[in-house]
Amino acid sequence: MCTQEGSSANLSGTGVALRPLSPDDIPEMLEIERLGHSHPWTEGIFSDCFKPGYLLSGAWFGERLVGYAVVAYMFDEAHLLNICVHPDTRGLGVGRQLLCHVTETARSEDMSEVLLEVRLSNKVASKLYQKEGFEEIGRRPGYYPSASGREDARVMSLLLYP
């Protein structure tokens, strides 16, 4: 689970800091998205997320965006819609830091849970989510596009106030 140490805005020893994103950051987000996803979001999708009810957080190494998370708030649920880390900075804890930021922010906003979908084939992400306390609560058949058609999603939930 996210610890107090892991919740700081700076990743110890990496120089990475978290801060809110703005529409001006979309070009950098698109580049990371293209490098990280086989079927990336479009500029329009990102643009649509800069409105009330969404939280967009970036992980920055100096002035360089190295990762981001997009969350939609609905009623008492935070839905992690997209999280992506630049391939050059994977394995440094950036994804975990973003995930902890998402869960802690949702908790501070009195959300009851954080929901997400993850490709069944994405073992690295699934392992991270499980390590941080997320549990599989279902599957969405054919949820993601893939090279061979469609891929199922694992639906995962973290109860913030069990």
mmCIF file of C-alpha atoms in Angstrom:
data_model
loop_
_atom_site.group_PDB
_atom_site.id
_atom_site.type_symbol
_atom_site.label_atom_id
_atom_site.label_comp_id
_atom_site.label_asym_id
_atom_site.label_seq_id
_atom_site.Cartn_x
_atom_site.Cartn_y
_atom_site.Cartn_z
ATOM 1 C CA MET A 1 0.000 0.000 0.000
ATOM 2 C CA CYS A 2 1.064 3.555 -0.521
ATOM 3 C CA THR A 3 3.116 4.640 2.451
ATOM 4 C CA GLN A 4 3.654 8.107 3.836
ATOM 5 C CA GLU A 5 7.155 8.021 2.347
ATOM 6 C CA GLY A 6 5.758 7.061 -1.068
ATOM 7 C CA SER A 7 3.184 9.813 -0.924
ATOM 8 C CA SER A 8 5.548 12.763 -1.123
ATOM 9 C CA ALA A 9 5.424 14.967 -4.195
ATOM 10 C CA ASN A 10 9.070 14.134 -4.971
ATOM 11 C CA LEU A 11 10.384 10.688 -5.789
ATOM 12 C CA SER A 12 13.313 10.209 -3.493
ATOM 13 C CA GLY A 13 16.537 10.263 -5.450
ATOM 14 C CA THR A 14 14.967 10.675 -8.878
ATOM 15 C CA GLY A 15 14.195 14.384 -8.966
ATOM 16 C CA VAL A 16 10.666 13.652 -10.209
ATOM 17 C CA ALA A 17 7.880 15.881 -8.878
ATOM 18 C CA LEU A 18 4.098 15.733 -9.316
ATOM 19 C CA ARG A 19 1.980 18.680 -10.354
ATOM 20 C CA PRO A 20 -1.293 19.333 -12.176
ATOM 21 C CA LEU A 21 -1.414 19.225 -15.957
ATOM 22 C CA SER A 22 -2.817 21.912 -18.244
ATOM 23 C CA PRO A 23 -4.002 21.812 -21.859
ATOM 24 C CA ASP A 24 -0.571 23.196 -22.816
ATOM 25 C CA ASP A 25 0.879 19.826 -21.770
ATOM 26 C CA ILE A 26 -1.146 17.842 -24.318
ATOM 27 C CA PRO A 27 1.662 17.588 -26.936
ATOM 28 C CA GLU A 28 3.984 15.959 -24.378
ATOM 29 C CA MET A 29 1.157 13.733 -23.129
ATOM 30 C CA LEU A 30 0.454 12.608 -26.698
ATOM 31 C CA GLU A 31 4.097 11.678 -27.226
ATOM 32 C CA ILE A 32 4.195 9.572 -24.042
ATOM 33 C CA GLU A 33 0.819 8.062 -24.966
ATOM 34 C CA ARG A 34 2.069 7.043 -28.436
ATOM 35 C CA LEU A 35 5.164 5.443 -26.921
ATOM 36 C CA GLY A 36 3.242 3.633 -24.204
ATOM 37 C CA HIS A 37 0.013 2.366 -25.768
ATOM 38 C CA SER A 38 -0.722 0.314 -28.865
ATOM 39 C CA HIS A 39 -3.977 2.242 -29.362
ATOM 40 C CA PRO A 40 -3.262 5.731 -27.997
ATOM 41 C CA TRP A 41 -5.757 8.370 -26.995
ATOM 42 C CA THR A 42 -6.217 11.278 -29.385
ATOM 43 C CA GLU A 43 -5.654 14.954 -28.734
ATOM 44 C CA GLY A 44 -9.430 15.393 -28.586
ATOM 45 C CA ILE A 45 -9.811 12.799 -25.845
ATOM 46 C CA PHE A 46 -7.160 14.483 -23.735
ATOM 47 C CA SER A 47 -8.697 17.909 -24.372
ATOM 48 C CA ASP A 48 -12.099 16.648 -23.213
ATOM 49 C CA CYS A 49 -10.594 15.716 -19.836
ATOM 50 C CA PHE A 50 -9.686 19.296 -18.922
ATOM 51 C CA LYS A 51 -13.025 20.078 -17.326
ATOM 52 C CA PRO A 52 -14.618 19.831 -13.885
ATOM 53 C CA GLY A 53 -14.829 16.326 -12.483
ATOM 54 C CA TYR A 54 -11.417 15.260 -13.783
ATOM 55 C CA LEU A 55 -7.973 15.235 -12.210
ATOM 56 C CA LEU A 56 -4.951 15.281 -14.506
ATOM 57 C CA SER A 57 -1.592 14.902 -12.790
ATOM 58 C CA GLY A 58 1.862 14.893 -14.329
ATOM 59 C CA ALA A 59 5.180 13.511 -13.172
ATOM 60 C CA TRP A 60 7.966 15.902 -14.098
ATOM 61 C CA PHE A 61 11.721 15.462 -14.258
ATOM 62 C CA GLY A 62 12.795 19.081 -14.277
ATOM 63 C CA GLU A 63 10.757 20.611 -17.073
ATOM 64 C CA ARG A 64 10.224 17.281 -18.858
ATOM 65 C CA LEU A 65 6.925 15.426 -18.481
ATOM 66 C CA VAL A 66 7.717 11.743 -17.872
ATOM 67 C CA GLY A 67 4.290 10.399 -16.912
ATOM 68 C CA TYR A 68 0.680 11.280 -16.245
ATOM 69 C CA ALA A 69 -2.572 10.034 -14.773
ATOM 70 C CA VAL A 70 -6.125 10.953 -15.794
ATOM 71 C CA VAL A 71 -8.948 10.375 -13.306
ATOM 72 C CA ALA A 72 -12.685 10.998 -13.608
ATOM 73 C CA TYR A 73 -14.749 11.584 -10.484
ATOM 74 C CA MET A 74 -18.323 10.317 -10.486
ATOM 75 C CA PHE A 75 -20.500 10.382 -7.409
ATOM 76 C CA ASP A 76 -18.243 8.761 -4.805
ATOM 77 C CA GLU A 77 -15.925 6.894 -7.190
ATOM 78 C CA ALA A 78 -12.621 7.878 -8.754
ATOM 79 C CA HIS A 79 -12.095 6.121 -12.086
ATOM 80 C CA LEU A 80 -8.476 5.928 -13.237
ATOM 81 C CA LEU A 81 -8.925 6.302 -16.986
ATOM 82 C CA ASN A 82 -5.312 6.470 -18.111
ATOM 83 C CA ILE A 83 -1.881 6.234 -16.557
ATOM 84 C CA CYS A 84 1.284 6.154 -18.614
ATOM 85 C CA VAL A 85 5.018 6.560 -18.011
ATOM 86 C CA HIS A 86 7.637 7.407 -20.644
ATOM 87 C CA PRO A 87 9.626 4.266 -21.548
ATOM 88 C CA ASP A 88 12.892 6.020 -20.583
ATOM 89 C CA THR A 89 11.725 6.381 -16.971
ATOM 90 C CA ARG A 90 9.955 3.065 -16.392
ATOM 91 C CA GLY A 91 11.156 1.041 -13.444
ATOM 92 C CA LEU A 92 11.978 4.121 -11.363
ATOM 93 C CA GLY A 93 8.710 4.189 -9.398
ATOM 94 C CA VAL A 94 7.028 6.943 -11.418
ATOM 95 C CA GLY A 95 3.927 4.837 -12.108
ATOM 96 C CA ARG A 96 3.639 3.885 -8.454
ATOM 97 C CA GLN A 97 4.025 7.508 -7.403
ATOM 98 C CA LEU A 98 1.264 8.570 -9.800
ATOM 99 C CA LEU A 99 -0.974 5.733 -8.594
ATOM 100 C CA CYS A 100 -0.406 6.686 -4.951
ATOM 101 C CA HIS A 101 -1.163 10.312 -5.785
ATOM 102 C CA VAL A 102 -4.427 9.242 -7.455
ATOM 103 C CA THR A 103 -5.529 7.135 -4.485
ATOM 104 C CA GLU A 104 -4.530 9.694 -1.865
ATOM 105 C CA THR A 105 -6.236 12.518 -3.729
ATOM 106 C CA ALA A 106 -9.393 10.420 -4.098
ATOM 107 C CA ARG A 107 -9.306 9.685 -0.371
ATOM 108 C CA SER A 108 -8.940 13.391 0.426
ATOM 109 C CA GLU A 109 -11.929 14.104 -1.840
ATOM 110 C CA ASP A 110 -14.008 11.586 0.184
ATOM 111 C CA MET A 111 -14.277 9.075 -2.658
ATOM 112 C CA SER A 112 -15.236 5.579 -1.523
ATOM 113 C CA GLU A 113 -13.149 3.699 -4.082
ATOM 114 C CA VAL A 114 -10.815 3.912 -7.050
ATOM 115 C CA LEU A 115 -11.739 1.847 -10.108
ATOM 116 C CA LEU A 116 -9.660 0.991 -13.157
ATOM 117 C CA GLU A 117 -9.448 -1.322 -16.125
ATOM 118 C CA VAL A 118 -6.227 -2.974 -17.233
ATOM 119 C CA ARG A 119 -5.493 -5.232 -20.193
ATOM 120 C CA LEU A 120 -5.284 -8.897 -19.223
ATOM 121 C CA SER A 121 -1.929 -9.007 -21.013
ATOM 122 C CA ASN A 122 -0.493 -6.117 -18.976
ATOM 123 C CA LYS A 123 1.086 -8.191 -16.225
ATOM 124 C CA VAL A 124 3.391 -5.413 -14.974
ATOM 125 C CA ALA A 125 0.524 -2.978 -14.358
ATOM 126 C CA SER A 126 -1.704 -5.670 -12.850
ATOM 127 C CA LYS A 127 1.066 -6.624 -10.423
ATOM 128 C CA LEU A 128 1.547 -2.976 -9.388
ATOM 129 C CA TYR A 129 -2.186 -2.495 -8.794
ATOM 130 C CA GLN A 130 -2.400 -5.694 -6.734
ATOM 131 C CA LYS A 131 0.645 -4.686 -4.705
ATOM 132 C CA GLU A 132 -1.065 -1.360 -3.910
ATOM 133 C CA GLY A 133 -4.204 -3.110 -2.660
ATOM 134 C CA PHE A 134 -6.422 -3.227 -5.748
ATOM 135 C CA GLU A 135 -8.533 -6.347 -6.179
ATOM 136 C CA GLU A 136 -10.057 -7.762 -9.325
ATOM 137 C CA ILE A 137 -13.828 -7.364 -9.224
ATOM 138 C CA GLY A 138 -14.716 -8.424 -12.760
ATOM 139 C CA ARG A 139 -13.850 -8.553 -16.440
ATOM 140 C CA ARG A 140 -14.939 -6.537 -19.457
ATOM 141 C CA PRO A 141 -14.903 -8.788 -22.532
ATOM 142 C CA GLY A 142 -13.438 -7.180 -25.653
ATOM 143 C CA TYR A 143 -12.869 -3.865 -23.856
ATOM 144 C CA TYR A 144 -9.566 -2.912 -25.489
ATOM 145 C CA PRO A 145 -8.655 -2.861 -29.183
ATOM 146 C CA SER A 146 -5.683 -5.050 -30.024
ATOM 147 C CA ALA A 147 -3.659 -6.112 -33.035
ATOM 148 C CA SER A 148 -5.697 -9.317 -33.247
ATOM 149 C CA GLY A 149 -9.120 -7.768 -32.634
ATOM 150 C CA ARG A 150 -10.180 -7.100 -29.039
ATOM 151 C CA GLU A 151 -8.721 -7.870 -25.618
ATOM 152 C CA ASP A 152 -10.497 -8.349 -22.309
ATOM 153 C CA ALA A 153 -9.971 -5.962 -19.418
ATOM 154 C CA ARG A 154 -9.529 -6.832 -15.777
ATOM 155 C CA VAL A 155 -11.656 -4.456 -13.641
ATOM 156 C CA MET A 156 -9.963 -3.616 -10.370
ATOM 157 C CA SER A 157 -11.053 -1.684 -7.304
ATOM 158 C CA LEU A 158 -9.426 -0.211 -4.243
ATOM 159 C CA LEU A 159 -11.842 0.510 -1.413
ATOM 160 C CA LEU A 160 -10.698 3.671 0.317
ATOM 161 C CA TYR A 161 -13.024 3.395 3.318
ATOM 162 C CA PRO A 162 -13.720 -0.308 3.847
#
